[in-house]
Amino acid sequence: MDRRSSKIFSKIIGIGSYMPEFRLTNSRLEELVDTSDEWIVKRTGIRERRIAMGKATWEMGLAAAQAALADAGLPGEDLDLILVSTVTPDSLTPAVSCVLQDKLGASHAAALDLNAACSGFVYASDVADSYIRAGKAKHVLVVSTERLSGITDYTDRSTCVLFGDGAGAVVYTASEEPCGILSTYMRAEGSLGQSLFAGALPSEPDPLTGDRTIPSNYRFLKMAGSDVFRFTATAVPESIDNALSRAGLEAGDIDWFVLHQANLRILKMVTDRYGLDPEKVYVNIDRFGNTSSASIPLCLAEMKEKGLLKPGQTIVASGFGGGLTYGAIVIKL
Ligand code: ACO
């Protein structure tokens, strides 16, 4: 099923990010768990990650949102919709998006949070695009903000070396120019959900005591890493192939592959699969680790800052992770 029945396109007019200052290096992790810089770099490509150190999820999101709105030259009051993707909200209610709606003075905006884990940015962009093409919104702010340090178990070497904190944001606007989001493809594989689990409320009380007390490690991320890794080997190419074909494009037409930064080996797998020049696959996992849904807009913000993004270029962005969820979008700048 494809799209483009509408003559309205969702164009990117602003990109922003916020990265906490504190750097958690591999050598510091060597002091916490039985690991080594060599293992982490070889198996993941990560050298350091940023940690929020007391900053709330909404505070990082607000800073990224303000940067994106400033880049767009758009006041908060012009926003029609604020979408926040996060797996680490500060509260179940109010949603992070509602906190931002207030702080940004977005008095005309609807606001909601969306949880598609590491695919959150591509899912939120798909929702933004749907609102814009349906004529229900002109300006939509997508903010992906993650404080994974809050759900990371720093005694578990199989996960604590992977995750970091940060936020990225993008402003989409309705445009009649044939650019912006050209196609999207979203999917989920809920049968594999337990392979990446972080608890919220226990779904079942203890059958004997009726107790719903949450164990202290219930909120920590637990991951069957090799199962998720195997899943990405088919899910990522599936999402890219389908988004490309829906846009009527081929891999050779793409200027930039901006993928969720989960593991350098996954980025290399995609580079090999499509026979790409490695320069076309943006990498910052070495400096930021896996920031879940924030990783794609963080890449975009950094690429913009470095002057790598040019009008007319085409990007494919692919997210994958908890849920399990996966998806891709094709964007023309
Ligand atoms: N340091 C040293 N050794 C370690 C570490 C560590 N930090 N972590 C695991 N090991 C050991 C294991 O104990 C195991 O030892 P054993 O063979 O004696 O049992 C060995 O290394 C190999 O473990 P694997 O889990 O098979 O390691 P693998 O090469 O698969 O790498 C990793 C693990 C990095 C987690 C990888 O599986 C991965 O990247 N998976 C995908 C992650 C992903 O895409 N997640 C999606 C997004 S996350 C989100 O949505 C929030």
Short mmCIF file of C-alpha atoms and ligand atoms in Angstrom, two decimals:
data_model
loop_
_atom_site.label_atom_id
_atom_site.label_comp_id
_atom_site.label_asym_id
_atom_site.label_seq_id
_atom_site.Cartn_x
_atom_site.Cartn_y
_atom_site.Cartn_z
CA MET A 1 0.00 0.00 0.00
CA ASP A 2 1.52 3.29 -0.91
CA ARG A 3 0.99 6.83 -0.29
CA ARG A 4 1.60 10.07 -2.04
CA SER A 5 -2.12 10.29 -2.81
CA SER A 6 -1.91 13.72 -1.17
CA LYS A 7 -0.14 16.66 -2.81
CA ILE A 8 1.12 17.80 0.58
CA PHE A 9 4.59 16.78 1.73
CA SER A 10 6.17 16.84 5.20
CA LYS A 11 9.34 18.86 4.84
CA ILE A 12 12.06 19.12 7.49
CA ILE A 13 12.58 22.78 8.42
CA GLY A 14 14.46 22.43 11.72
CA ILE A 15 16.77 19.95 13.46
CA GLY A 16 18.19 20.17 16.99
CA SER A 17 19.78 18.05 19.70
CA TYR A 18 20.94 18.03 23.28
CA MET A 19 23.76 15.88 24.63
CA PRO A 20 24.60 15.74 28.33
CA GLU A 21 28.19 16.67 29.13
CA PHE A 22 29.20 13.71 31.29
CA ARG A 23 31.15 11.07 29.32
CA LEU A 24 31.03 7.49 30.58
CA THR A 25 34.12 5.90 29.02
CA ASN A 26 34.88 2.22 28.47
CA SER A 27 37.74 2.46 30.97
CA ARG A 28 35.30 3.68 33.66
CA LEU A 29 33.03 0.71 32.86
CA GLU A 30 36.03 -1.60 33.28
CA GLU A 31 35.98 -0.52 36.93
CA LEU A 32 32.26 -1.34 37.32
CA VAL A 33 31.90 -4.72 35.58
CA ASP A 34 34.04 -7.53 34.19
CA THR A 35 34.62 -6.09 30.71
CA SER A 36 37.35 -4.49 28.62
CA ASP A 37 37.68 -1.57 26.25
CA GLU A 38 38.90 -4.07 23.65
CA TRP A 39 35.76 -6.27 23.93
CA ILE A 40 33.37 -3.31 23.83
CA VAL A 41 35.04 -1.65 20.82
CA LYS A 42 35.39 -4.93 18.90
CA ARG A 43 31.83 -6.22 19.55
CA THR A 44 29.92 -2.90 19.48
CA GLY A 45 32.08 -0.02 18.19
CA ILE A 46 31.28 2.05 21.32
CA ARG A 47 34.05 4.03 23.08
CA GLU A 48 31.98 6.31 25.31
CA ARG A 49 28.39 7.39 25.96
CA ARG A 50 26.83 10.46 27.61
CA ILE A 51 24.96 10.26 30.93
CA ALA A 52 22.23 12.75 31.97
CA MET A 53 23.48 12.99 35.60
CA GLY A 54 20.34 14.47 37.14
CA LYS A 55 18.83 15.99 33.99
CA ALA A 56 15.27 14.81 33.45
CA THR A 57 14.07 13.26 30.19
CA TRP A 58 11.85 16.30 29.59
CA GLU A 59 14.75 18.73 30.20
CA MET A 60 16.88 17.07 27.52
CA GLY A 61 13.86 16.95 25.20
CA LEU A 62 13.10 20.62 25.81
CA ALA A 63 16.67 21.66 24.97
CA ALA A 64 16.58 19.63 21.72
CA ALA A 65 13.11 20.99 20.86
CA GLN A 66 14.20 24.60 21.43
CA ALA A 67 17.25 24.05 19.22
CA ALA A 68 15.08 22.57 16.44
CA LEU A 69 12.50 25.39 16.66
CA ALA A 70 15.31 28.00 16.59
CA ASP A 71 16.76 26.25 13.52
CA ALA A 72 13.30 26.38 11.89
CA GLY A 73 12.72 30.00 12.96
CA LEU A 74 9.34 28.87 14.28
CA PRO A 75 7.75 29.97 17.57
CA GLY A 76 6.25 27.24 19.76
CA GLU A 77 2.80 28.78 19.42
CA ASP A 78 2.77 27.87 15.70
CA LEU A 79 2.98 24.14 16.45
CA ASP A 80 -0.13 22.01 15.82
CA LEU A 81 1.20 18.74 17.21
CA ILE A 82 4.03 17.65 19.52
CA LEU A 83 5.05 13.99 19.39
CA VAL A 84 7.60 12.68 21.88
CA SER A 85 9.14 9.25 21.47
CA THR A 86 10.66 7.81 24.63
CA VAL A 87 10.95 4.61 26.65
CA THR A 88 12.06 6.61 29.70
CA PRO A 89 9.32 9.16 30.50
CA ASP A 90 9.74 10.99 33.82
CA SER A 91 6.12 10.14 34.69
CA LEU A 92 3.38 8.03 33.13
CA THR A 93 1.22 11.12 33.26
CA PRO A 94 1.72 13.91 32.44
CA ALA A 95 3.36 12.75 29.24
CA VAL A 96 6.72 14.33 28.34
CA SER A 97 5.04 15.90 25.28
CA CYS A 98 2.56 17.74 27.55
CA VAL A 99 5.41 19.08 29.68
CA LEU A 100 7.08 20.35 26.49
CA GLN A 101 3.80 21.79 25.18
CA ASP A 102 3.64 23.96 28.29
CA LYS A 103 7.33 24.94 28.36
CA LEU A 104 7.37 25.79 24.64
CA GLY A 105 4.25 27.96 24.89
CA ALA A 106 2.65 25.73 22.24
CA SER A 107 -0.84 26.89 23.09
CA HIS A 108 -2.43 25.51 19.90
CA ALA A 109 -0.75 22.10 19.92
CA ALA A 110 -2.02 18.61 20.67
CA ALA A 111 0.58 16.53 22.49
CA LEU A 112 1.21 12.83 22.93
CA ASP A 113 4.01 10.41 23.76
CA LEU A 114 4.68 7.36 21.66
CA ASN A 115 6.68 4.30 22.66
CA ALA A 116 8.21 2.34 19.83
CA ALA A 117 11.57 2.01 21.63
CA CYS A 118 14.50 2.48 19.25
CA SER A 119 12.11 2.81 16.28
CA GLY A 120 10.38 5.72 18.02
CA PHE A 121 11.74 8.46 15.79
CA VAL A 122 10.74 6.79 12.53
CA TYR A 123 7.32 5.85 13.95
CA ALA A 124 6.74 9.42 15.23
CA SER A 125 7.83 10.82 11.87
CA ASP A 126 5.30 8.52 10.18
CA VAL A 127 2.53 9.82 12.48
CA ALA A 128 3.66 13.43 11.86
CA ASP A 129 3.55 12.78 8.11
CA SER A 130 0.06 11.28 8.37
CA TYR A 131 -1.28 14.35 10.23
CA ILE A 132 0.36 16.71 7.74
CA ARG A 133 -0.78 14.88 4.59
CA ALA A 134 -4.30 14.58 5.98
CA GLY A 135 -4.38 18.36 6.42
CA LYS A 136 -4.80 18.01 10.20
CA ALA A 137 -1.53 19.77 11.08
CA LYS A 138 0.80 22.27 9.42
CA HIS A 139 3.74 22.26 11.82
CA VAL A 140 4.66 19.13 13.80
CA LEU A 141 7.50 18.81 16.31
CA VAL A 142 8.98 15.33 16.82
CA VAL A 143 11.20 14.99 19.88
CA SER A 144 13.07 11.78 20.76
CA THR A 145 14.47 11.98 24.27
CA GLU A 146 15.93 9.08 26.21
CA ARG A 147 17.47 8.70 29.67
CA LEU A 148 18.47 5.07 29.32
CA SER A 149 20.88 5.38 32.27
CA GLY A 150 17.72 5.37 34.42
CA ILE A 151 16.78 1.83 33.30
CA THR A 152 20.28 0.42 32.89
CA ASP A 153 21.65 -2.11 35.37
CA TYR A 154 25.30 -1.10 35.93
CA THR A 155 26.05 -4.56 37.32
CA ASP A 156 25.02 -6.29 34.04
CA ARG A 157 27.93 -6.19 31.58
CA SER A 158 25.79 -7.46 28.71
CA THR A 159 23.71 -4.26 28.65
CA CYS A 160 25.44 -1.48 30.61
CA VAL A 161 28.18 -1.04 28.01
CA LEU A 162 25.62 -0.29 25.30
CA PHE A 163 23.33 2.52 26.41
CA GLY A 164 23.59 6.31 26.74
CA ASP A 165 21.39 9.39 27.16
CA GLY A 166 20.47 12.25 24.82
CA ALA A 167 17.75 13.94 22.80
CA GLY A 168 17.13 14.95 19.20
CA ALA A 169 14.27 16.84 17.55
CA VAL A 170 12.94 17.62 14.09
CA VAL A 171 10.30 20.13 12.93
CA TYR A 172 8.19 19.04 9.95
CA THR A 173 6.02 21.45 8.01
CA ALA A 174 3.39 21.03 5.29
CA SER A 175 4.87 21.85 1.89
CA GLU A 176 3.73 21.65 -1.71
CA GLU A 177 7.30 21.07 -2.89
CA PRO A 178 7.88 17.39 -3.71
CA CYS A 179 10.39 16.87 -0.91
CA GLY A 180 10.41 15.86 2.75
CA ILE A 181 9.08 12.42 3.68
CA LEU A 182 8.74 10.44 0.43
CA SER A 183 7.77 7.09 1.94
CA THR A 184 7.49 5.16 5.20
CA TYR A 185 7.33 1.48 6.20
CA MET A 186 6.56 0.45 9.81
CA ARG A 187 6.29 -3.05 11.26
CA ALA A 188 6.35 -4.88 14.60
CA GLU A 189 7.20 -8.42 15.72
CA GLY A 190 5.55 -8.62 19.13
CA SER A 191 6.19 -12.36 19.44
CA LEU A 192 9.85 -11.47 20.14
CA GLY A 193 8.95 -8.77 22.67
CA GLN A 194 10.48 -10.53 25.67
CA SER A 195 13.93 -10.47 24.08
CA LEU A 196 14.19 -6.80 25.07
CA PHE A 197 12.27 -6.21 28.30
CA ALA A 198 12.03 -3.35 30.80
CA GLY A 199 9.19 -3.49 33.36
CA ALA A 200 6.67 -0.78 34.24
CA LEU A 201 3.74 -2.19 36.25
CA PRO A 202 3.67 -5.94 36.92
CA SER A 203 0.87 -7.33 34.74
CA GLU A 204 -0.01 -10.10 37.19
CA PRO A 205 -0.18 -9.99 41.01
CA ASP A 206 1.62 -12.75 42.91
CA PRO A 207 -0.99 -15.61 42.76
CA LEU A 208 -0.51 -16.54 46.45
CA THR A 209 -0.21 -13.15 48.12
CA GLY A 210 -1.88 -10.81 45.61
CA ASP A 211 1.28 -8.74 45.99
CA ARG A 212 2.09 -6.30 43.20
CA THR A 213 5.33 -5.05 44.73
CA ILE A 214 7.78 -4.28 42.00
CA PRO A 215 11.18 -5.97 42.37
CA SER A 216 13.96 -3.36 42.48
CA ASN A 217 15.48 -4.52 39.17
CA TYR A 218 12.12 -4.80 37.34
CA ARG A 219 12.59 -1.53 35.47
CA PHE A 220 16.06 -2.44 34.18
CA LEU A 221 16.54 -3.33 30.52
CA LYS A 222 17.22 -7.00 29.95
CA MET A 223 18.21 -8.07 26.50
CA ALA A 224 18.79 -11.36 24.72
CA GLY A 225 21.41 -9.57 22.61
CA SER A 226 22.08 -12.27 20.04
CA ASP A 227 18.30 -12.83 19.42
CA VAL A 228 17.83 -9.10 18.80
CA PHE A 229 20.97 -9.06 16.64
CA ARG A 230 19.61 -11.93 14.49
CA PHE A 231 16.26 -10.12 14.16
CA THR A 232 17.97 -6.96 12.85
CA ALA A 233 19.70 -8.94 10.10
CA THR A 234 16.35 -9.43 8.34
CA ALA A 235 14.25 -6.56 9.77
CA VAL A 236 16.59 -3.73 8.79
CA PRO A 237 16.99 -4.69 5.10
CA GLU A 238 13.22 -5.46 4.93
CA SER A 239 12.38 -1.96 6.16
CA ILE A 240 14.92 -0.25 3.90
CA ASP A 241 13.91 -2.27 0.80
CA ASN A 242 10.22 -1.52 1.32
CA ALA A 243 10.67 2.18 2.08
CA LEU A 244 12.88 2.53 -1.00
CA SER A 245 10.47 0.70 -3.28
CA ARG A 246 7.53 2.77 -1.96
CA ALA A 247 9.51 5.90 -2.86
CA GLY A 248 10.37 4.45 -6.30
CA LEU A 249 14.08 4.60 -5.45
CA GLU A 250 17.04 2.24 -5.23
CA ALA A 251 19.91 2.13 -2.76
CA GLY A 252 22.17 3.80 -5.33
CA ASP A 253 19.88 6.88 -5.35
CA ILE A 254 20.45 7.49 -1.62
CA ASP A 255 22.99 10.04 -0.33
CA TRP A 256 22.86 9.06 3.35
CA PHE A 257 21.92 5.95 5.32
CA VAL A 258 21.06 7.08 8.85
CA LEU A 259 20.44 4.00 10.96
CA HIS A 260 19.66 3.48 14.62
CA GLN A 261 23.07 3.32 16.30
CA ALA A 262 22.76 -0.02 18.15
CA ASN A 263 25.96 -1.76 17.08
CA LEU A 264 28.67 -0.89 14.56
CA ARG A 265 28.44 -4.46 13.26
CA ILE A 266 24.81 -3.83 12.24
CA LEU A 267 25.86 -0.67 10.36
CA LYS A 268 28.62 -2.69 8.61
CA MET A 269 26.11 -5.42 7.74
CA VAL A 270 23.91 -2.83 5.97
CA THR A 271 26.97 -1.29 4.23
CA ASP A 272 27.91 -4.74 2.85
CA ARG A 273 24.34 -5.81 2.02
CA TYR A 274 23.83 -2.79 -0.29
CA GLY A 275 27.47 -2.52 -1.46
CA LEU A 276 27.64 1.03 -0.09
CA ASP A 277 30.52 3.44 0.18
CA PRO A 278 31.01 3.36 4.00
CA GLU A 279 31.11 7.18 3.94
CA LYS A 280 27.38 7.14 3.14
CA VAL A 281 26.48 5.34 6.39
CA TYR A 282 26.63 7.87 9.20
CA VAL A 283 28.27 6.65 12.41
CA ASN A 284 28.41 8.27 15.84
CA ILE A 285 27.89 5.18 18.03
CA ASP A 286 31.55 5.40 19.04
CA ARG A 287 30.84 8.65 20.94
CA PHE A 288 27.22 8.26 22.07
CA GLY A 289 26.45 4.53 22.30
CA ASN A 290 22.85 3.38 21.85
CA THR A 291 20.47 6.25 22.75
CA SER A 292 17.36 4.35 21.57
CA SER A 293 14.94 6.58 19.62
CA ALA A 294 17.17 9.66 20.03
CA SER A 295 19.94 8.17 17.92
CA ILE A 296 18.58 8.98 14.43
CA PRO A 297 17.72 12.66 15.10
CA LEU A 298 21.05 12.98 16.96
CA CYS A 299 22.81 11.81 13.81
CA LEU A 300 20.78 14.26 11.71
CA ALA A 301 21.61 17.17 14.05
CA GLU A 302 25.30 16.34 13.98
CA MET A 303 25.29 15.94 10.19
CA LYS A 304 23.58 19.31 9.84
CA GLU A 305 26.11 20.95 12.17
CA LYS A 306 28.96 19.51 10.10
CA GLY A 307 27.41 20.87 6.89
CA LEU A 308 26.87 17.36 5.49
CA LEU A 309 23.16 17.82 4.72
CA LYS A 310 22.39 19.63 1.46
CA PRO A 311 19.10 20.52 -0.25
CA GLY A 312 18.10 17.87 -2.78
CA GLN A 313 19.88 15.03 -0.96
CA THR A 314 17.94 11.88 -0.13
CA ILE A 315 18.21 10.06 3.19
CA VAL A 316 16.94 6.68 4.30
CA ALA A 317 16.54 6.36 8.07
CA SER A 318 15.89 2.98 9.68
CA GLY A 319 15.01 2.29 13.32
CA PHE A 320 14.72 -1.09 15.09
CA GLY A 321 14.53 -2.29 18.67
CA GLY A 322 12.21 -2.93 21.60
CA GLY A 323 8.74 -4.24 20.88
CA LEU A 324 10.23 -5.60 18.75
CA THR A 325 9.56 -2.80 16.28
CA TYR A 326 11.22 -1.72 13.07
CA GLY A 327 10.68 0.76 10.29
CA ALA A 328 12.24 3.08 7.74
CA ILE A 329 11.52 6.45 6.16
CA VAL A 330 12.87 8.05 3.00
CA ILE A 331 13.35 11.81 3.24
CA LYS A 332 14.36 14.28 0.55
CA LEU A 333 15.94 17.45 1.93
N1 ACO B 1 32.37 -7.54 28.18
C1 ACO B 1 32.96 -8.73 28.03
N2 ACO B 1 32.29 -9.83 27.68
C2 ACO B 1 30.96 -9.71 27.49
C3 ACO B 1 30.28 -8.50 27.62
C4 ACO B 1 31.04 -7.37 27.99
N3 ACO B 1 30.51 -6.16 28.16
N4 ACO B 1 28.99 -8.68 27.37
C5 ACO B 1 28.84 -9.98 27.05
N5 ACO B 1 30.03 -10.60 27.13
C6 ACO B 1 30.34 -12.01 26.89
C7 ACO B 1 29.16 -12.91 27.12
O1 ACO B 1 29.03 -13.24 28.49
C8 ACO B 1 29.52 -14.10 26.26
O2 ACO B 1 30.43 -14.90 26.98
P1 ACO B 1 30.29 -16.51 26.92
O3 ACO B 1 30.51 -16.87 25.47
O4 ACO B 1 31.38 -16.96 27.83
O5 ACO B 1 28.91 -16.80 27.40
C9 ACO B 1 30.27 -13.48 25.08
O6 ACO B 1 30.68 -12.17 25.53
C10 ACO B 1 29.44 -13.35 23.84
O7 ACO B 1 28.18 -12.81 24.20
P2 ACO B 1 27.10 -12.46 23.11
O8 ACO B 1 25.85 -11.92 23.76
O9 ACO B 1 26.95 -13.60 22.15
O10 ACO B 1 27.86 -11.25 22.38
P3 ACO B 1 27.53 -10.62 21.00
O11 ACO B 1 28.70 -10.69 20.13
O12 ACO B 1 26.20 -11.05 20.47
O13 ACO B 1 27.37 -9.07 21.42
C11 ACO B 1 25.64 -7.44 21.84
C12 ACO B 1 26.38 -8.69 22.35
C13 ACO B 1 26.66 -6.34 21.64
C14 ACO B 1 24.58 -7.04 22.83
C15 ACO B 1 24.99 -7.79 20.47
O14 ACO B 1 24.28 -8.98 20.59
C16 ACO B 1 24.04 -6.72 19.96
O15 ACO B 1 24.45 -5.64 19.59
N6 ACO B 1 22.72 -7.06 19.85
C17 ACO B 1 21.73 -6.18 19.21
C18 ACO B 1 21.42 -4.99 20.02
C19 ACO B 1 20.30 -4.22 19.37
O16 ACO B 1 20.22 -4.08 18.16
N7 ACO B 1 19.39 -3.73 20.16
C20 ACO B 1 18.25 -3.05 19.61
C21 ACO B 1 18.08 -1.77 20.11
S1 ACO B 1 18.10 -1.62 21.87
C22 ACO B 1 16.63 -0.81 22.35
O17 ACO B 1 15.64 -0.86 21.68
C23 ACO B 1 16.61 -0.11 23.66
#
